[in-house]
Amino acid sequence: MSKAASLIYVADDDPDILELISIVLTRGGFEVVGFETADALMAALAVRTPAAALLDVRIPGQSGLDALKAIKDDSATAHIPVLMLTGDGRLDRIVQAMQLGAAGYVMKPFDGAQLVERVRSLLL
């Protein structure tokens, strides 16, 4: 996997969770750029396109679901697979994310090895 193909953007408002996700994915061979807001992730998309993105559903400002919709509605970013990674397991949230184009929905707490494999599967 080349560096360019392995760039993953992650948005989570909890700095500890963001650091954990970054460590897990970096150990899995990915280049990870973390953001504490969906707005910051969206701004970065204008500069560099990742191979995939992981979004928390509930983050201050623009929610992960809002960011997912914006990513999927923009022809320049619609191809980016987006995995929702969240503690919000309500069925209506899961359905909404999938209807908006999420490639999957992973619940926190997550297993690191499973998360790495889920991200790898997004890139196949």
XYZ file of C-alpha atoms in Angstrom:
124
model
C 0.000 0.000 0.000
C 1.547 3.313 -1.037
C 1.588 6.320 1.293
C -0.882 8.211 -0.907
C -3.269 5.258 -0.971
C -3.099 4.858 2.783
C -3.929 8.393 3.951
C -6.846 8.281 6.382
C -8.612 11.341 7.793
C -10.201 10.887 11.221
C -12.569 13.342 12.950
C -13.381 12.858 16.629
C -13.882 15.545 19.260
C -12.303 13.460 22.053
C -8.518 13.984 21.843
C -7.835 10.702 23.682
C -9.997 8.680 21.288
C -8.486 10.529 18.328
C -4.993 9.646 19.557
C -5.989 6.004 20.103
C -7.471 5.703 16.613
C -4.365 7.339 15.151
C -2.046 4.926 16.985
C -4.083 1.867 15.982
C -4.289 2.862 12.312
C -0.652 3.984 12.128
C 0.444 0.618 13.519
C -1.784 -0.924 10.864
C 0.279 0.780 8.163
C -1.840 3.839 7.469
C -0.900 7.499 7.412
C -3.386 9.225 9.716
C -4.362 12.870 9.996
C -6.695 13.646 12.890
C -9.149 16.488 13.339
C -11.158 17.476 16.406
C -13.993 18.889 14.292
C -15.718 17.873 11.097
C -15.236 21.448 9.863
C -11.444 21.047 10.079
C -11.631 17.746 8.201
C -13.781 19.337 5.502
C -11.293 22.202 5.108
C -8.449 19.692 4.734
C -10.347 17.889 1.958
C -9.907 20.969 -0.191
C -6.126 20.591 0.117
C -5.499 16.833 0.090
C -7.762 13.884 -0.658
C -7.508 10.882 1.665
C -8.060 7.258 0.710
C -10.812 7.084 3.353
C -12.320 9.005 6.254
C -13.563 8.004 9.706
C -16.123 10.294 11.326
C -17.625 10.416 14.781
C -21.375 11.024 14.519
C -21.645 13.466 17.397
C -19.067 16.230 17.296
C -19.520 19.943 17.999
C -20.342 22.229 15.089
C -20.941 20.336 11.883
C -21.843 16.774 12.902
C -20.254 13.711 11.395
C -23.506 13.053 9.547
C -23.464 16.593 8.113
C -19.868 16.060 6.981
C -20.761 12.680 5.473
C -23.554 14.288 3.467
C -21.253 17.076 2.277
C -18.562 14.582 1.246
C -21.019 12.427 -0.677
C -22.773 15.416 -2.295
C -19.521 16.822 -3.727
C -18.379 15.167 -6.956
C -14.744 15.834 -6.008
C -15.031 13.802 -2.783
C -17.994 11.470 -3.326
C -15.652 8.565 -4.115
C -14.036 8.665 -0.646
C -15.262 5.777 1.519
C -16.479 7.047 4.889
C -16.701 4.864 7.968
C -18.735 6.165 10.887
C -16.964 5.412 14.180
C -19.128 6.341 17.133
C -20.648 5.527 20.469
C -24.112 6.399 19.125
C -25.699 3.043 18.370
C -29.270 4.199 17.846
C -30.818 2.405 14.910
C -32.099 5.640 13.360
C -28.526 7.051 13.327
C -27.149 3.899 11.710
C -29.886 3.922 9.055
C -29.374 7.639 8.415
C -25.611 7.179 7.998
C -26.063 4.307 5.577
C -28.673 6.252 3.582
C -26.239 9.175 3.331
C -23.601 6.893 1.850
C -21.502 5.624 4.767
C -19.442 2.561 3.909
C -19.955 1.205 7.411
C -20.720 1.946 11.049
C -18.346 0.891 13.841
C -19.315 1.199 17.486
C -17.057 2.450 20.273
C -15.443 0.847 22.101
C -13.843 -0.827 19.114
C -11.314 -3.605 18.677
C -8.122 -2.211 17.139
C -7.419 -5.181 14.879
C -10.992 -5.180 13.602
C -10.828 -1.443 12.929
C -7.646 -1.859 10.881
C -9.262 -4.640 8.861
C -12.444 -2.604 8.312
C -10.369 0.295 6.988
C -8.328 -2.048 4.771
C -11.562 -3.455 3.347
C -12.675 0.078 2.420
C -9.619 0.444 0.209
C -10.051 -2.756 -1.821
